[in-house]
Amino acid sequence: SFCTLLKIESKIYQMASIILSTLTAATTVFFLSIAFLPSLALADVTVDHGPYESEYRILGAPSTNFPTSRSRCQSEGPGWDIGTIPTEAASDAVQGLTPSERFWVGVNEEAAVGTWAFVAGRLQNLTYSTGATCESRVYDPFGVTSTTFDYCNWHSSEPSGNEGCVAAGTDAVFNDIPCGTAINFALCERSPCKIGADCHPNNTDSVSSGYYPDCTCTCKAGFTGDQCVTDSSATFQYTGACVLFALATLVGCMM
């Protein structure tokens, strides 16, 4: 009957209204969660530089200056800091992560105007000077290796004005900009601990864990110390020789 059809139509309308309200609420919650998301890690990738490895991620949202972006990288967890791009392999990998906007990288001229340096990670003594000459040396706590990188990543017209900090574009090429500029993304990096870089390279059976610079070295038998440098058997032999010498000297004095 006509009345029955009206009742069915009314129920269908009510169900459609409930479904529409539910979808609207879910959509609203979704977009609000994105709007107020404190940080968004777009992806991770690992690059083997040779002497060490780096794990990279691009961190996005919200727009921040260089010091705040570095703090946000550090808050990602143990070992994380603002990222470096020391090699072409790193540049290629980072380009695969980058959004369609520029992002902060860990280079500035804090030490001296006109001299650019990496501010984090294993690289030391970097010189990025006007004219795009550069050299970076891998930090080696043992003085065994002297690995250097000479990869330059400046845009052809950069650095342009001693502006303090560096951002890179989707091609991972560097441009200097004021450190107080607010941009949406930052490159973050951490480096897993490694034998030869963090535990003594002569102690090849050691086990390293953690992330640079907070590494733990579990030494093989006969080696001790934070980085497994000390050969305890050699120490025992040296100590034993000293004891024998002392006994021989004492006996000699008594005769």
Short mmCIF file of C-alpha atoms in Angstrom, two decimals:
data_model
loop_
_atom_site.label_atom_id
_atom_site.label_comp_id
_atom_site.label_asym_id
_atom_site.label_seq_id
_atom_site.Cartn_x
_atom_site.Cartn_y
_atom_site.Cartn_z
CA SER A 1 0.00 0.00 0.00
CA PHE A 2 0.96 3.64 -0.26
CA CYS A 3 1.46 3.94 3.52
CA THR A 4 3.78 0.93 3.54
CA LEU A 5 5.89 2.44 0.77
CA LEU A 6 6.16 5.69 2.73
CA LYS A 7 7.35 3.81 5.81
CA ILE A 8 9.99 1.92 3.79
CA GLU A 9 11.15 5.12 2.13
CA SER A 10 11.39 6.81 5.54
CA LYS A 11 13.54 3.99 6.93
CA ILE A 12 15.83 4.08 3.89
CA TYR A 13 16.23 7.84 4.34
CA GLN A 14 17.06 7.39 8.04
CA MET A 15 19.70 4.72 7.27
CA ALA A 16 21.22 6.88 4.55
CA SER A 17 21.40 9.83 6.97
CA ILE A 18 23.15 7.68 9.61
CA ILE A 19 25.70 6.39 7.08
CA LEU A 20 26.36 9.91 5.75
CA SER A 21 26.81 11.28 9.29
CA THR A 22 29.24 8.47 10.17
CA LEU A 23 31.33 9.05 7.04
CA THR A 24 31.36 12.81 7.64
CA ALA A 25 32.54 12.34 11.25
CA ALA A 26 35.25 9.87 10.22
CA THR A 27 36.47 12.18 7.47
CA THR A 28 36.58 15.12 9.88
CA VAL A 29 38.59 13.13 12.45
CA PHE A 30 41.02 11.98 9.74
CA PHE A 31 41.76 15.47 8.44
CA LEU A 32 41.99 16.92 11.95
CA SER A 33 44.50 14.23 12.91
CA ILE A 34 46.63 15.21 9.91
CA ALA A 35 46.32 18.92 10.66
CA PHE A 36 47.51 18.50 14.25
CA LEU A 37 50.06 15.74 13.64
CA PRO A 38 53.29 16.93 15.32
CA SER A 39 55.59 15.22 12.84
CA LEU A 40 55.35 12.95 9.84
CA ALA A 41 58.19 10.63 8.82
CA LEU A 42 57.74 10.10 5.10
CA ALA A 43 60.12 7.14 4.65
CA ASP A 44 63.40 5.54 5.74
CA VAL A 45 66.38 4.40 3.67
CA THR A 46 69.85 3.06 4.60
CA VAL A 47 73.04 4.10 2.77
CA ASP A 48 76.43 2.39 3.12
CA HIS A 49 79.13 5.08 2.92
CA GLY A 50 81.94 2.52 3.34
CA PRO A 51 83.38 3.30 6.77
CA TYR A 52 79.88 3.60 8.22
CA GLU A 53 76.19 3.43 7.38
CA SER A 54 73.44 6.02 7.73
CA GLU A 55 69.72 5.61 8.14
CA TYR A 56 67.85 8.57 6.64
CA ARG A 57 64.31 9.82 6.97
CA ILE A 58 62.49 12.97 5.92
CA LEU A 59 60.49 14.55 8.72
CA GLY A 60 57.59 16.80 7.82
CA ALA A 61 54.92 19.03 9.42
CA PRO A 62 54.86 21.53 10.98
CA SER A 63 56.94 24.29 9.35
CA THR A 64 59.95 25.14 11.56
CA ASN A 65 63.34 26.90 11.53
CA PHE A 66 66.71 25.13 11.56
CA PRO A 67 67.28 24.84 15.37
CA THR A 68 63.75 23.55 15.96
CA SER A 69 63.98 21.11 13.06
CA ARG A 70 67.23 19.73 14.46
CA SER A 71 65.59 19.27 17.87
CA ARG A 72 62.71 17.44 16.22
CA CYS A 73 65.14 15.07 14.49
CA GLN A 74 66.86 14.39 17.83
CA SER A 75 63.49 13.63 19.42
CA GLU A 76 62.95 10.77 16.96
CA GLY A 77 64.96 8.50 19.27
CA PRO A 78 68.50 7.31 20.12
CA GLY A 79 71.10 8.33 17.57
CA TRP A 80 68.86 10.60 15.45
CA ASP A 81 70.06 14.09 14.48
CA ILE A 82 69.86 16.49 11.56
CA GLY A 83 71.08 14.69 8.42
CA THR A 84 74.22 15.00 6.28
CA ILE A 85 74.74 14.25 2.58
CA PRO A 86 78.45 13.40 2.19
CA THR A 87 78.40 11.24 -0.95
CA GLU A 88 76.65 10.87 -4.29
CA ALA A 89 75.08 7.62 -3.06
CA ALA A 90 73.56 9.49 -0.13
CA SER A 91 72.29 12.22 -2.46
CA ASP A 92 70.63 9.66 -4.75
CA ALA A 93 68.99 7.90 -1.79
CA VAL A 94 67.74 11.12 -0.25
CA GLN A 95 66.23 12.23 -3.55
CA GLY A 96 64.07 9.12 -3.38
CA LEU A 97 62.67 10.33 -0.04
CA THR A 98 62.16 13.99 -0.71
CA PRO A 99 58.79 15.67 -1.04
CA SER A 100 58.17 18.35 -3.65
CA GLU A 101 59.60 20.98 -1.29
CA ARG A 102 62.96 21.97 0.13
CA PHE A 103 64.20 20.53 3.43
CA TRP A 104 66.82 21.32 6.11
CA VAL A 105 70.18 19.51 6.08
CA GLY A 106 72.87 19.46 8.77
CA VAL A 107 75.26 22.09 7.42
CA ASN A 108 75.85 25.62 8.72
CA GLU A 109 78.54 28.26 9.13
CA GLU A 110 78.31 28.53 12.90
CA ALA A 111 82.07 28.19 13.46
CA ALA A 112 83.10 30.95 11.05
CA VAL A 113 81.34 33.07 8.46
CA GLY A 114 82.08 31.74 4.98
CA THR A 115 83.19 28.32 6.24
CA TRP A 116 80.51 25.64 6.16
CA ALA A 117 80.57 22.50 8.29
CA PHE A 118 78.48 19.45 9.05
CA VAL A 119 76.94 19.89 12.49
CA ALA A 120 76.17 16.24 13.30
CA GLY A 121 77.16 12.66 12.57
CA ARG A 122 80.56 11.09 12.01
CA LEU A 123 81.99 13.67 9.63
CA GLN A 124 84.57 16.10 10.96
CA ASN A 125 86.66 18.96 9.58
CA LEU A 126 84.40 19.68 6.64
CA THR A 127 85.17 22.75 4.58
CA TYR A 128 82.49 24.02 2.25
CA SER A 129 83.83 27.34 1.08
CA THR A 130 82.80 29.86 -1.55
CA GLY A 131 83.48 28.32 -4.92
CA ALA A 132 82.02 24.98 -3.76
CA THR A 133 85.29 23.33 -2.74
CA CYS A 134 84.83 20.80 -0.01
CA GLU A 135 86.40 17.98 1.95
CA SER A 136 85.03 15.98 4.87
CA ARG A 137 86.92 13.50 7.04
CA VAL A 138 85.26 10.53 8.74
CA TYR A 139 85.79 10.61 12.49
CA ASP A 140 87.97 7.68 13.61
CA PRO A 141 88.44 7.38 17.40
CA PHE A 142 91.35 4.97 16.89
CA GLY A 143 93.40 6.97 14.40
CA VAL A 144 93.57 3.94 12.11
CA THR A 145 91.74 5.20 9.02
CA SER A 146 91.67 8.56 7.30
CA THR A 147 88.71 8.28 4.94
CA THR A 148 87.74 11.55 3.28
CA PHE A 149 84.88 12.54 1.00
CA ASP A 150 85.19 15.35 -1.55
CA TYR A 151 81.59 15.33 -2.76
CA CYS A 152 80.25 18.85 -3.25
CA ASN A 153 76.53 19.38 -3.34
CA TRP A 154 76.15 23.15 -3.79
CA HIS A 155 73.94 24.68 -6.43
CA SER A 156 76.10 26.35 -9.08
CA SER A 157 75.36 29.84 -7.71
CA GLU A 158 75.66 28.90 -4.02
CA PRO A 159 76.57 29.69 -1.31
CA SER A 160 75.35 33.15 -2.14
CA GLY A 161 75.26 35.34 0.92
CA ASN A 162 76.61 33.87 4.17
CA GLU A 163 73.04 33.19 5.29
CA GLY A 164 73.93 30.74 8.02
CA CYS A 165 72.13 27.45 7.28
CA VAL A 166 71.44 25.13 4.37
CA ALA A 167 68.32 23.70 2.77
CA ALA A 168 68.20 21.29 -0.16
CA GLY A 169 65.60 20.90 -2.87
CA THR A 170 64.09 17.81 -4.46
CA ASP A 171 67.40 17.27 -6.29
CA ALA A 172 69.25 17.32 -2.91
CA VAL A 173 71.35 20.28 -4.06
CA PHE A 174 72.36 22.79 -1.36
CA ASN A 175 71.28 26.41 -1.05
CA ASP A 176 72.17 28.66 1.88
CA ILE A 177 69.23 30.37 3.61
CA PRO A 178 68.74 32.21 6.94
CA CYS A 179 68.54 29.77 9.89
CA GLY A 180 65.30 31.38 11.08
CA THR A 181 63.42 30.53 7.89
CA ALA A 182 60.40 28.28 8.47
CA ILE A 183 60.22 25.36 6.03
CA ASN A 184 58.14 22.20 6.14
CA PHE A 185 60.66 19.35 6.04
CA ALA A 186 63.99 18.21 7.52
CA LEU A 187 66.44 15.43 6.69
CA CYS A 188 67.16 13.27 9.76
CA GLU A 189 69.93 10.67 10.12
CA ARG A 190 71.29 8.08 12.52
CA SER A 191 74.28 5.79 12.19
CA PRO A 192 74.30 2.23 13.59
CA CYS A 193 77.47 1.35 15.52
CA LYS A 194 80.01 -0.66 13.58
CA ILE A 195 83.20 -2.66 14.10
CA GLY A 196 86.15 -0.54 12.98
CA ALA A 197 84.23 2.68 13.42
CA ASP A 198 83.17 2.28 17.06
CA CYS A 199 84.80 -0.94 18.34
CA HIS A 200 88.51 -1.43 17.76
CA PRO A 201 89.16 -2.77 14.23
CA ASN A 202 91.82 -5.22 15.47
CA ASN A 203 89.17 -6.91 17.58
CA THR A 204 87.14 -8.33 14.69
CA ASP A 205 85.15 -10.74 16.85
CA SER A 206 83.67 -7.92 18.91
CA VAL A 207 79.96 -7.12 18.78
CA SER A 208 78.76 -3.53 18.55
CA SER A 209 75.25 -2.31 19.27
CA GLY A 210 73.41 0.98 19.52
CA TYR A 211 73.83 4.12 17.46
CA TYR A 212 76.73 6.56 17.13
CA PRO A 213 77.95 8.15 19.39
CA ASP A 214 76.40 5.95 22.11
CA CYS A 215 77.83 2.56 21.20
CA THR A 216 78.27 -0.62 23.22
CA CYS A 217 81.13 -2.97 22.35
CA THR A 218 80.92 -6.55 23.63
CA CYS A 219 84.52 -7.74 23.54
CA LYS A 220 85.83 -11.11 22.47
CA ALA A 221 87.81 -13.13 25.00
CA GLY A 222 91.03 -11.45 26.03
CA PHE A 223 90.00 -7.85 25.23
CA THR A 224 88.56 -5.24 27.57
CA GLY A 225 87.60 -1.57 27.61
CA ASP A 226 84.71 0.47 26.29
CA GLN A 227 85.89 -0.08 22.71
CA CYS A 228 87.67 -3.41 23.22
CA VAL A 229 91.09 -1.84 22.75
CA THR A 230 92.94 -3.38 25.69
CA ASP A 231 94.48 -6.82 25.18
CA SER A 232 94.16 -8.29 28.67
CA SER A 233 96.50 -11.21 27.86
CA ALA A 234 99.26 -8.75 26.92
CA THR A 235 98.59 -6.82 30.12
CA PHE A 236 98.88 -10.04 32.12
CA GLN A 237 102.15 -10.94 30.40
CA TYR A 238 103.53 -7.47 31.08
CA THR A 239 102.42 -7.60 34.71
CA GLY A 240 103.87 -11.09 35.13
CA ALA A 241 107.23 -9.96 33.73
CA CYS A 242 107.30 -7.03 36.16
CA VAL A 243 106.58 -9.33 39.10
CA LEU A 244 109.36 -11.72 38.07
CA PHE A 245 111.76 -8.82 37.64
CA ALA A 246 110.85 -7.50 41.08
CA LEU A 247 111.35 -10.92 42.69
CA ALA A 248 114.68 -11.35 40.96
CA THR A 249 115.78 -7.92 42.15
CA LEU A 250 114.71 -8.68 45.71
CA VAL A 251 116.56 -12.01 45.74
CA GLY A 252 119.63 -10.31 44.33
CA CYS A 253 119.58 -7.71 47.06
CA MET A 254 119.32 -10.40 49.76
CA MET A 255 122.36 -12.30 48.54
#
